[in-house]
XYZ file of C-alpha atoms in Angstrom:
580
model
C 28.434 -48.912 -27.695
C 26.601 -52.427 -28.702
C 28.088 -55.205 -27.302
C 29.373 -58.060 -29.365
C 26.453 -60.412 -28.675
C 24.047 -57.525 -29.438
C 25.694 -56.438 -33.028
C 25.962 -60.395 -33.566
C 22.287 -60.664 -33.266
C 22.303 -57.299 -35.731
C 24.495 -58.817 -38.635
C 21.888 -62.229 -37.836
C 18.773 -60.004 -38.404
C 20.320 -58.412 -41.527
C 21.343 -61.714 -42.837
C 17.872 -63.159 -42.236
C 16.606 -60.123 -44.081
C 18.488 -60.517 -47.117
C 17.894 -64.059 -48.035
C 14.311 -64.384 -47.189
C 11.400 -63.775 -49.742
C 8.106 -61.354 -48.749
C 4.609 -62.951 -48.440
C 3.162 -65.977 -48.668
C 3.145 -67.315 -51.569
C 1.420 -70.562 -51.070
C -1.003 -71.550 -54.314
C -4.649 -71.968 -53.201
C -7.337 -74.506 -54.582
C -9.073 -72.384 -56.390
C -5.672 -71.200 -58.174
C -4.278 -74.994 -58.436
C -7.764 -75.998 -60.047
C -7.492 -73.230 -62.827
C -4.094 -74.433 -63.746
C -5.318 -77.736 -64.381
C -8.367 -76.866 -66.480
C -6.314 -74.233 -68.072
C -2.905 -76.050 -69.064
C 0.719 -74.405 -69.414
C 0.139 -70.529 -69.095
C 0.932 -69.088 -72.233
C 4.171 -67.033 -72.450
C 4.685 -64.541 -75.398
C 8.373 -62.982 -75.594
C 8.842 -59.982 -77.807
C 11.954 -62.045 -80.152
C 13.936 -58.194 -80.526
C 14.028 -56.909 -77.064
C 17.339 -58.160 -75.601
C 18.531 -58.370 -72.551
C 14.816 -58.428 -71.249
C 13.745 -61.424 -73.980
C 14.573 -62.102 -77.566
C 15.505 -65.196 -79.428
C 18.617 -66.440 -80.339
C 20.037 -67.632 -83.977
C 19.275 -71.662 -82.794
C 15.343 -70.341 -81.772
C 15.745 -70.692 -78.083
C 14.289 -68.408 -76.180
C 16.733 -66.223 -72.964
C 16.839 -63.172 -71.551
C 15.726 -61.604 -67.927
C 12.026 -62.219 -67.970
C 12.573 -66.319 -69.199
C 15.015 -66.481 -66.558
C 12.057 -65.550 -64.024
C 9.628 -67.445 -64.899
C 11.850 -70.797 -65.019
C 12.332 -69.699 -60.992
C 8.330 -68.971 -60.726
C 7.732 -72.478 -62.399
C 10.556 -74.069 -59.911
C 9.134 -72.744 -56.661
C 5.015 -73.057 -57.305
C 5.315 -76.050 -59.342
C 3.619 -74.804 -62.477
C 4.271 -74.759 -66.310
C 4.459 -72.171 -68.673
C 4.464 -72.346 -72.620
C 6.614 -70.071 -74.803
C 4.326 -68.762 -77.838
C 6.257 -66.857 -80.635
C 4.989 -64.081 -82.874
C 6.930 -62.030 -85.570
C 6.588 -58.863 -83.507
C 5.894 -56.905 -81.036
C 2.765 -55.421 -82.323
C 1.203 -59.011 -83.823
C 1.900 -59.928 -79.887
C -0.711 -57.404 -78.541
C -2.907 -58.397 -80.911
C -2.901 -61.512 -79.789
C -3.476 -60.748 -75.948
C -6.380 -58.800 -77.491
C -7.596 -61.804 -79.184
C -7.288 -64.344 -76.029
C -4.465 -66.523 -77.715
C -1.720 -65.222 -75.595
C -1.938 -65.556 -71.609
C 1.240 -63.992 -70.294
C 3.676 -60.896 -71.385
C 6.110 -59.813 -69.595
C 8.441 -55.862 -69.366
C 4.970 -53.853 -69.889
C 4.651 -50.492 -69.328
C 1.039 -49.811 -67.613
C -0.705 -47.409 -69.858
C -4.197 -46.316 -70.263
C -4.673 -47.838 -73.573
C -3.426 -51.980 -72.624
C -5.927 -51.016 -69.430
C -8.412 -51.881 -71.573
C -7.667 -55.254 -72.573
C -5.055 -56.356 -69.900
C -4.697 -56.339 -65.611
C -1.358 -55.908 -64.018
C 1.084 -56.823 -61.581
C 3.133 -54.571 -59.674
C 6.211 -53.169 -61.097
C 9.433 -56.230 -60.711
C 11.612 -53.743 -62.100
C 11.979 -50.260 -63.790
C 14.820 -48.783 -66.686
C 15.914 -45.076 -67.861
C 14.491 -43.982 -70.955
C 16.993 -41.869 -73.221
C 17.330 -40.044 -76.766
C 20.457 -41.293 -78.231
C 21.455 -39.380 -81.363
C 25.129 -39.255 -83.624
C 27.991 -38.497 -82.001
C 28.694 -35.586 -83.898
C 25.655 -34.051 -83.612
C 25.654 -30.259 -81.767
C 22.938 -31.352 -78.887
C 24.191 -30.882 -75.507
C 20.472 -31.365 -74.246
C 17.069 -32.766 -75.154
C 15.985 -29.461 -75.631
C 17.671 -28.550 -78.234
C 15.763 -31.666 -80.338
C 12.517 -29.361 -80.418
C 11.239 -29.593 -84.372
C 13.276 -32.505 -84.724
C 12.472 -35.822 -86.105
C 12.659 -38.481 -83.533
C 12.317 -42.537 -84.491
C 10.239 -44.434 -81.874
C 9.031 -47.864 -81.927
C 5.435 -48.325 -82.990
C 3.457 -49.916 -80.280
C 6.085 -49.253 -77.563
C 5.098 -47.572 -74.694
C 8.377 -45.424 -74.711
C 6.575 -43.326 -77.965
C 3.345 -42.955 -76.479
C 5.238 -41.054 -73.234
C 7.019 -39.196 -75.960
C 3.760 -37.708 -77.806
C 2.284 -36.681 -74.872
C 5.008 -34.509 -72.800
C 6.935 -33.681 -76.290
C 4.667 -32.448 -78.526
C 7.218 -30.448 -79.852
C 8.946 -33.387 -81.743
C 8.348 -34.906 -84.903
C 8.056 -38.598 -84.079
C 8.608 -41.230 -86.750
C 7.202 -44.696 -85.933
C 9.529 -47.681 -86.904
C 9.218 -51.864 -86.847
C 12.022 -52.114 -84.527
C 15.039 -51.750 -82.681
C 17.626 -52.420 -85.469
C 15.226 -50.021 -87.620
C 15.404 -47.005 -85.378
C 19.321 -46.943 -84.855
C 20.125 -47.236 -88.608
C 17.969 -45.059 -89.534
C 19.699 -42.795 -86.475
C 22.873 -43.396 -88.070
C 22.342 -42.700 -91.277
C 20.876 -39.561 -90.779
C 17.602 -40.307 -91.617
C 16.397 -38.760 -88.328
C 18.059 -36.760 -85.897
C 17.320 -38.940 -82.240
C 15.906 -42.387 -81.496
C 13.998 -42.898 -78.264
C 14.369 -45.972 -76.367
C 15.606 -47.454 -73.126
C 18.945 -47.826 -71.998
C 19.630 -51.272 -72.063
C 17.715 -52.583 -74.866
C 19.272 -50.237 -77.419
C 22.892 -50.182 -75.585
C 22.744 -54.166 -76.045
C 21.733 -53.950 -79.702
C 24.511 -50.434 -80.230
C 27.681 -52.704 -78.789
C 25.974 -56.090 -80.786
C 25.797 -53.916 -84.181
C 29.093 -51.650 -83.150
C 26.845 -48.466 -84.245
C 30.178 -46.153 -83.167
C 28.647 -42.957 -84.473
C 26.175 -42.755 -82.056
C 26.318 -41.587 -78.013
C 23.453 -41.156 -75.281
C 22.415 -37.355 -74.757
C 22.223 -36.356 -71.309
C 20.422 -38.309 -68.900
C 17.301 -40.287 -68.635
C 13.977 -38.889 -69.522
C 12.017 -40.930 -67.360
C 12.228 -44.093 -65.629
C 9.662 -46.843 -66.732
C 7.892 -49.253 -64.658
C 7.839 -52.734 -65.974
C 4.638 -55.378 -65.110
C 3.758 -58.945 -66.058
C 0.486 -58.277 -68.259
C -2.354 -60.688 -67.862
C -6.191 -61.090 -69.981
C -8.259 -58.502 -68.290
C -10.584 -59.659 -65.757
C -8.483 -62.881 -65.256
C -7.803 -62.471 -61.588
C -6.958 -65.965 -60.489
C -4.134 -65.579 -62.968
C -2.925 -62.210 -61.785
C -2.933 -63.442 -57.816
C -0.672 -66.810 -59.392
C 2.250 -64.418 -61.020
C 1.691 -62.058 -58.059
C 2.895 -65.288 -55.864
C 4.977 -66.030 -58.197
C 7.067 -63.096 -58.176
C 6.974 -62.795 -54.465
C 8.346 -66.676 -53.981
C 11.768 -65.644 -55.887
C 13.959 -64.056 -52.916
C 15.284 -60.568 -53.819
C 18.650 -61.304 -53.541
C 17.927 -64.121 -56.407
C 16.129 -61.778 -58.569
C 18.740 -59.114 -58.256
C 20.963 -61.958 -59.277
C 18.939 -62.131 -62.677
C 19.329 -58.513 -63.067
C 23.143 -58.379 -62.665
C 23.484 -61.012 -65.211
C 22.010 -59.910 -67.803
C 22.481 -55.895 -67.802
C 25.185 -55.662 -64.764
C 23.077 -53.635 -62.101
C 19.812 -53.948 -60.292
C 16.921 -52.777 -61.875
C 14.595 -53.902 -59.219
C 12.319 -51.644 -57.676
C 12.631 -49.873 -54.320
C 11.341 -47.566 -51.767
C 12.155 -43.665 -53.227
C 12.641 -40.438 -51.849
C 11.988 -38.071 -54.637
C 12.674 -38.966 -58.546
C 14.687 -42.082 -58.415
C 17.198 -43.220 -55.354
C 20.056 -45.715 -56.625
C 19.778 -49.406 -55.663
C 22.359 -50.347 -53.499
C 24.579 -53.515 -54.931
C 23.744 -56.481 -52.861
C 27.675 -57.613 -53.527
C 28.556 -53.995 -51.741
C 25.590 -55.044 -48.912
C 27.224 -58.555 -48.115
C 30.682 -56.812 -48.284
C 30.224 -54.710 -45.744
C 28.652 -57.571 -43.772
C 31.218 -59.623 -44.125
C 33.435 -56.619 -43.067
C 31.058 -55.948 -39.790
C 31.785 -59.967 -38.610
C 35.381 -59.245 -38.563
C 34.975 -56.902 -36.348
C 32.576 -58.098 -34.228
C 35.004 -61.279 -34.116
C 37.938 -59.335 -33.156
C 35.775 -56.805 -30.474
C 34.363 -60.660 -28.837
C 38.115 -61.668 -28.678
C 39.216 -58.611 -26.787
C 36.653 -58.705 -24.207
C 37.389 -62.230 -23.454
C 41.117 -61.180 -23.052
C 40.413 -58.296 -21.013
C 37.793 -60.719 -19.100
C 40.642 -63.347 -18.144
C 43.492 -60.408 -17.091
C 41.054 -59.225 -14.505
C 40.481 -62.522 -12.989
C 43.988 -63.404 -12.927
C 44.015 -59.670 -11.242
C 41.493 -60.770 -8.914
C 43.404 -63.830 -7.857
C 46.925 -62.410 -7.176
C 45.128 -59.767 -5.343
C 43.681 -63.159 -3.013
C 47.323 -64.677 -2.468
C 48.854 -61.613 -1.354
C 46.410 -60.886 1.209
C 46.852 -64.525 2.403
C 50.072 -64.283 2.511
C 50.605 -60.980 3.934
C 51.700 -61.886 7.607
C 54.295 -64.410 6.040
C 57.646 -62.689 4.988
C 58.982 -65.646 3.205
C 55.555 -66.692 2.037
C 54.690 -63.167 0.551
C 58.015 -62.985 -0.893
C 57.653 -65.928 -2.826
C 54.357 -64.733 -3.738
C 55.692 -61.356 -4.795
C 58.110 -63.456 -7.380
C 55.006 -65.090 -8.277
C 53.094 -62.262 -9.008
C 55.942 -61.243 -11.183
C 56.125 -64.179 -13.100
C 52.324 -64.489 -13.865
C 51.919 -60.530 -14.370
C 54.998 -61.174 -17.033
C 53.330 -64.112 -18.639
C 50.273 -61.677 -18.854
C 52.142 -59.199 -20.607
C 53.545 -60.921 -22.982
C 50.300 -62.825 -24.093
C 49.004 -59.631 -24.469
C 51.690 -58.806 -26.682
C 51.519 -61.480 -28.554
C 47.822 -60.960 -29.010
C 48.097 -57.266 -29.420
C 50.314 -58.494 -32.412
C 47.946 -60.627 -33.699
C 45.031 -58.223 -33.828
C 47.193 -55.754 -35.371
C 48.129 -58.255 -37.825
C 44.652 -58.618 -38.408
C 43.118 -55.333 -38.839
C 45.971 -54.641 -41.723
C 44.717 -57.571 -42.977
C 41.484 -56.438 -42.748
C 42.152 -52.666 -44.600
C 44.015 -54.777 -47.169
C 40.763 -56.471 -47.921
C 38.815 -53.832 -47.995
C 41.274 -51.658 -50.024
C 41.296 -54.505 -52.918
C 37.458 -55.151 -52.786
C 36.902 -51.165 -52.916
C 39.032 -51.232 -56.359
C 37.289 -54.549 -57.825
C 33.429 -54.435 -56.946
C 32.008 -55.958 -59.646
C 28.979 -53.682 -59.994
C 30.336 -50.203 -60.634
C 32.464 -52.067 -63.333
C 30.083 -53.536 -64.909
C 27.314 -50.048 -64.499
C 31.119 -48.316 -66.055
C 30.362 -50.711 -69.290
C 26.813 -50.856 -70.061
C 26.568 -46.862 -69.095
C 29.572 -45.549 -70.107
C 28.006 -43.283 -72.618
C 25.996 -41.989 -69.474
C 29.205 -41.022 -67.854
C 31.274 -39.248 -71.073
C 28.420 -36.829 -71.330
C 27.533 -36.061 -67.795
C 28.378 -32.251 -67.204
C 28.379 -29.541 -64.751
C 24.898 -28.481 -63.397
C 23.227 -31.405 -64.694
C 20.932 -32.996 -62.407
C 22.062 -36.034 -61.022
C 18.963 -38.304 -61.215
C 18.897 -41.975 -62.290
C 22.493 -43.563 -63.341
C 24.349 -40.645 -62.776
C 23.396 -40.148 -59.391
C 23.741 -44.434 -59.140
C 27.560 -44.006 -60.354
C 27.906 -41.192 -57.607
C 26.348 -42.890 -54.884
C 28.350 -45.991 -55.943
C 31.998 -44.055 -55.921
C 31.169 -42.010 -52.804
C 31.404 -46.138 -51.432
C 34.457 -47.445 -52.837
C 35.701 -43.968 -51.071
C 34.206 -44.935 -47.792
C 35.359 -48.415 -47.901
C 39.245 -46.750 -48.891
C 39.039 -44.485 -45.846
C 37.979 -47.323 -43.508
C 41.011 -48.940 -44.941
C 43.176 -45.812 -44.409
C 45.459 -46.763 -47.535
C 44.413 -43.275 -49.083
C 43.875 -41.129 -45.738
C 46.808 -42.431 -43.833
C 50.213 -41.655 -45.536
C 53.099 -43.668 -44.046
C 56.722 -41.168 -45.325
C 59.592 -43.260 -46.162
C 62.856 -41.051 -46.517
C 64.752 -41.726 -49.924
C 62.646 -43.255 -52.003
C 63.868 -43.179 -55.894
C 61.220 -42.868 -57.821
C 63.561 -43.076 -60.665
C 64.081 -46.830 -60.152
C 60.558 -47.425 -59.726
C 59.408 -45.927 -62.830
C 62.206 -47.860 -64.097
C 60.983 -51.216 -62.791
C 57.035 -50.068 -64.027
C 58.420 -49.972 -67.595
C 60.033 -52.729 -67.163
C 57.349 -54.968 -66.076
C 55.017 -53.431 -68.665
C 57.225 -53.954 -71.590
C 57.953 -57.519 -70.703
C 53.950 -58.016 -70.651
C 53.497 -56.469 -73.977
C 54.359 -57.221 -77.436
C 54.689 -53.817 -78.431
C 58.196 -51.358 -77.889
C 58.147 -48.668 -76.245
C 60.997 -45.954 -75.682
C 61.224 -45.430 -71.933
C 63.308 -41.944 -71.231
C 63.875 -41.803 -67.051
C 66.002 -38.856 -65.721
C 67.783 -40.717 -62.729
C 68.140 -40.328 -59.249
C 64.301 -38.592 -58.407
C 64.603 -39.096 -54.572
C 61.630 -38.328 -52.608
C 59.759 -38.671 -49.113
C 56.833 -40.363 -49.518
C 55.157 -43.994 -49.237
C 56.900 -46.211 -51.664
C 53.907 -48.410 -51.640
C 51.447 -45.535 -52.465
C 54.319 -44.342 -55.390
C 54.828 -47.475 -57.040
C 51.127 -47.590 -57.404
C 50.901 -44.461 -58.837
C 53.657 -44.746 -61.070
C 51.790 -48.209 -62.273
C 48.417 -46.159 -63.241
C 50.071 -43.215 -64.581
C 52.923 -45.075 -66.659
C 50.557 -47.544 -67.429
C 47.846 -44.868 -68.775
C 50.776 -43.384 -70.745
C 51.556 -46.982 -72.363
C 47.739 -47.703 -73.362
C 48.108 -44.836 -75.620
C 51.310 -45.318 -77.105
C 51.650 -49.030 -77.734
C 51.911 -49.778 -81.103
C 52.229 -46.257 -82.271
C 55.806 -45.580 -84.407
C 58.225 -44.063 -82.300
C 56.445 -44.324 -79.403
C 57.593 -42.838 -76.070
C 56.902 -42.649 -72.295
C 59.334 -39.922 -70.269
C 59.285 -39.227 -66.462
C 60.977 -36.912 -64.603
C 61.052 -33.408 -62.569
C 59.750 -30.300 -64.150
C 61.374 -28.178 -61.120
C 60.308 -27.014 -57.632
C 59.317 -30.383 -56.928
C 56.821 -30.919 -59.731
C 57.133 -34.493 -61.578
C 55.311 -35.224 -64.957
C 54.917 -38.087 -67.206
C 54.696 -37.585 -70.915
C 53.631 -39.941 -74.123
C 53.513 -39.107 -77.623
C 50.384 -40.780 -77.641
C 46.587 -39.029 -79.317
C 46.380 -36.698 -76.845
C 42.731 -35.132 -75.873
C 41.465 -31.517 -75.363
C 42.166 -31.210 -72.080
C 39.847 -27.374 -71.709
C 37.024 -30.097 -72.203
C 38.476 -33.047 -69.988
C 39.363 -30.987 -67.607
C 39.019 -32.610 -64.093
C 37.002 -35.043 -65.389
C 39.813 -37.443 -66.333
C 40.359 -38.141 -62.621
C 36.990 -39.239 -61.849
C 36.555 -43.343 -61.727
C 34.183 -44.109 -65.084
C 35.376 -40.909 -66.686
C 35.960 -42.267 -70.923
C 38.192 -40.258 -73.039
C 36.396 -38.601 -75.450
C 33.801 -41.137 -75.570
C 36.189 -43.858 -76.768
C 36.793 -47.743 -75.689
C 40.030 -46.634 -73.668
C 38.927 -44.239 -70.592
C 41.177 -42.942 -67.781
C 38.651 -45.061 -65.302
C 39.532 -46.110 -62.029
C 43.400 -45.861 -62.503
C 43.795 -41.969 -62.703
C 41.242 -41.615 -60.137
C 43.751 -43.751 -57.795
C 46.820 -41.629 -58.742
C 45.067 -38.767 -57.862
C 43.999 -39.935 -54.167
C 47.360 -40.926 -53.773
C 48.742 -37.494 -54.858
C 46.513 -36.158 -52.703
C 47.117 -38.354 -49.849
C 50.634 -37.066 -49.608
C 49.478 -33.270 -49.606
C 49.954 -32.824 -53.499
C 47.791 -31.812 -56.436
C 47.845 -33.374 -60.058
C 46.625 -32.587 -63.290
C 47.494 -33.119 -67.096
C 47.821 -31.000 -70.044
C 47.312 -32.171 -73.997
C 46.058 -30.931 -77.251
C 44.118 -33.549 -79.355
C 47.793 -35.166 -81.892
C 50.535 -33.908 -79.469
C 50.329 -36.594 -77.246
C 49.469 -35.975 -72.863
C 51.541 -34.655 -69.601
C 50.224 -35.968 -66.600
C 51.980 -33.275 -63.589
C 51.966 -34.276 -59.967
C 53.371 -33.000 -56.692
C 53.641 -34.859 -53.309
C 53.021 -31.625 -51.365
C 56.711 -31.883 -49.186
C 58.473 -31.479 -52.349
C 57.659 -28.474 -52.979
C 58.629 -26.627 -50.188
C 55.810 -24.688 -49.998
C 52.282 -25.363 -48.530
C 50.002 -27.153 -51.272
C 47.771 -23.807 -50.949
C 50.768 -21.803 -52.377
C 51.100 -23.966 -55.604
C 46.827 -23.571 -56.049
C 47.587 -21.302 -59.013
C 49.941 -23.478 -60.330
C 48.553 -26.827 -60.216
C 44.951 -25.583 -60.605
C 43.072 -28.433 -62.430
C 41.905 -26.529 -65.588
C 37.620 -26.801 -65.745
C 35.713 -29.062 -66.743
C 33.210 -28.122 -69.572
């Protein structure tokens, strides 16, 4: 076991590690004489490729790589100049021709080799076919003979030609260009990355068209230089290496919400970890390394006051009167003792639900798998069973199987604390309640009475609050709209709205997962039915629901006691029907 000092010096080392930048990065005279024969390095942003760069309706220039370089110009003291062209393809023209010194979100292929150097990759994003919504494709497969737009002079298209010869690509000017044509049927996929075209699909609300399976590939983006110009290259080499990660992840997050910096790998693609997860857990780690110091001192101090009585009643020993009066005081220190370490015992109990508190809270509102749950949402509503899960997918799973580590450090969904008597009538009651005085809408609210239960009421008014809740999403503001609650029988409780309802032979278990979306629409089931079912669960109980698309959505539970019966016994039951 490390001792305090020694997992202090740990969290130190880690701490150190995340704020400071790799390399020297320290211009030379050579480099510093260049610049000032040269001028302001000459920046040229593609104006249609948001988040990474584009240009706004006042002409000022944004995005992820301007964001960069204004930190690149801060820390080595140099200038760049923003040049703007019509389009992408007049841009490499340019570079060709010498007018242009700097572009930025390349893709290293064999034909800019000829005319361009490169730095190493600052950060990488999933290339996918998006296509209509109500198009039959379940994979990219099934796109073989099938006209696909692509971007002229976009590295994405010349991947495309060479490892699908099998499609029929048709080149347009741009991003807007490719997803109209996409949704009006003029081809039948468009090929680009994921957060380019998502930006432009939520900007334009395109609603008719949805992501198809996963990524393709995952590009590698470089700052592109003249060729040959190697005192250039070595500057925004420096440059990129005297921005500390956790700054440029920053950038990243901002702009996209996730990290598309590049890492170390094992196989495909590994996840990157969230440095707001990272400094979480950190944080989490000095608690306890606080509270672990604290108790050693304690335990320090009652042995030495051990050691001392010990002294006096030896002193004391041939003394009758003397050891007697030592005796009481004995008594009377050992009983201060006691109830200091009461009183501390308190404390750090106190503390440590504190603590799980915390963490419970921050496990439900990390700010990066809610904002991966927007921009990739898509992703998510068409992930299936037996698809490999490379890329976001496997991001989203690495990033849940967290927020469940972080909930069973916190025991809230492991550790089940029974109340006898709890009505979960007059809860639901109050849930309503409270939702109907926050809403505009009405709502009717049909309760039978007098549910009593043994479970935690904590755990059950949360659950009733994300399954109630889900209910009301759906119904408010829908003519005659209703929420019931009650008991089914043999212990099994459902809640019911009269709300759109959804297939559930296609949902399936899927609903319960945290960045699950209904059916591909704005409103998912998200993080609150994936809480109501580790609740369920927590108490020994199963859940699942039951719709048809119009008839509205039952949502069943059991908390495992109520039944009687072991929760093996009800499998058949309360078997979650499969996902597709």
């Amino acid at each position: 076991m490390l001792r305090p000092l020694g997992v202090l010096l740990l969290v130190g080392a880690l701490l150190a590690v995340n704020v400071q930048a790799d390399g020297d990065h320290t211009l030379t005279a050579d480099e510093r004489a260049w610049l000032d024969a040269h001028g302001p390095i000459r920046f040229a942003p593609d104006p249609d490729y948001p988040p990474f760069e584009s240009v706004n309706e006042t002409g000022v220039v944004q995005g992820i790589n301007i964001d960069l370089l204004n930190r690149i110009s801060r820390n080595l003291d140099i200038e760049f100049e923003v040049v703007l062209y019509p389009n992408w393809t007049v841009i490499l023209e340019a570079m060709r021709a010498g007018e242009v010194d700097l572009l930025g979100s390349l893709a290293q292929t064999e034909e800019r080799e000829a005319y361009m150097d490169f730095t190493a990759p600052y950060m990488e994003v999933g290339e996918v076919f998006y296509v209509r919504s109500d198009s039959p494709y379940t994979d990219s497969g099934g796109l073989a003979g099938k006209r696909v737009a692509v971007i002229q002079d976009y590295a994405a298209g010349g991947w495309l030609a060479e490892n699908r010869p099998d499609l029929e690509l048709v080149p347009v000017s741009d991003m807007v260009s490719g997803l109209e044509a996409l949704s009006t049927g003029q081809v039948e996929a468009f090929f680009e990355n994921v957060p380019v075209a998502g930006y432009y699909i939520r900007q334009l609300s395109f609603t008719n068209i949805r992501i198809l399976g996963t990524p393709e590939y995952y590009s590698a983006a470089n700052w592109g230089v003249p060729d040959g110009n190697d005192i250039l290259l070595s500057i925004m080499k420096k440059g990129m290496a005297s921005i500390p990660p956790g700054e440029e992840t920053a950038v990243f997050e901002y702009w996209t919400g996730y990290d598309l910096g590049v890492r170390e790998r094992e196989g495909e693609h590994t996840a990157v970890f969230s440095p707001f997860a990272r400094n979480t857990l950190l944080v989490v780690l000095v608690v306890l390394v606080v509270s672990s110091a604290w108790a050693l001192s304690l335990k320090r101090t009652v042995r030495a006051k051990t050691r001392e009585l010990r002294d006096v009643n030896r002193r004391l020993r041939d003394d009758v009167a003397l050891r007697r009066a030592a005796e009481e005081e004995v008594r009377s220190v050992n009983d201060r003792l006691e109830a200091r370490v009461a009183e501390r015992t308190h404390d750090l109990d106190a503390a440590r639900q504190r603590l799980e508190s915390f963490a419970y809270t921050v496990s439900h509102d990390l700010k990066q798998p809610l904002a991966v749950l927007r921009m990739q949402a898509a992703i998510i509503n068409n992930k299936t069973e037996g698809v490999d899960t490379s890329g976001l997918v496997k991001q989203v799973a690495r990033m849940d199987r967290f927020i469940d580590g972080i909930l069973a450090f916190s025991k809230a969904a492991t550790e089940v604390s029974r109340h006898p008597d709890i009505d979960l009538s007059a809860q639901a009651r109050q849930v309503l309640h409270d939702l109907q005085a926050s809403s505009e809408s009405e709502v009717d609210g049909q309760i039978q009475p007098d549910l009593v239960v043994d479970a935690d009421p904590v755990l059950t008014e949360s659950l009733l609050n994300n399954l109630l809740g889900n209910a009301w999403k759906y119904t408010a503001g829908r003519p005659d709209a209703t929420i019931a609650f009650g008991r089914r029988g043999d212990g099994v409780y459902f809640v019911r709205d009269n709300g759109p309802g959804f297939d559930s032979a296609m949902e399936g278990d899927l609903l319960f997962r945290p960045f699950h979306q209904l059916g591909g629409a704005e409103k998912g089931s998200g993080i609150g039915l994936a809480t109501a079912k580790r609740i369920v669960e927590a108490h020994g109980g199963k859940i699942w629901a039951e719709s048809r698309p119009g008839e509205g959505a039952t949502f069943y539970f059991t908390l495992g006691a109520e039944t009687g019966k072991e929760p093996a016994a009800c499998a058949e039951r309360v078997a979650v029907r499969p996902s597709r």
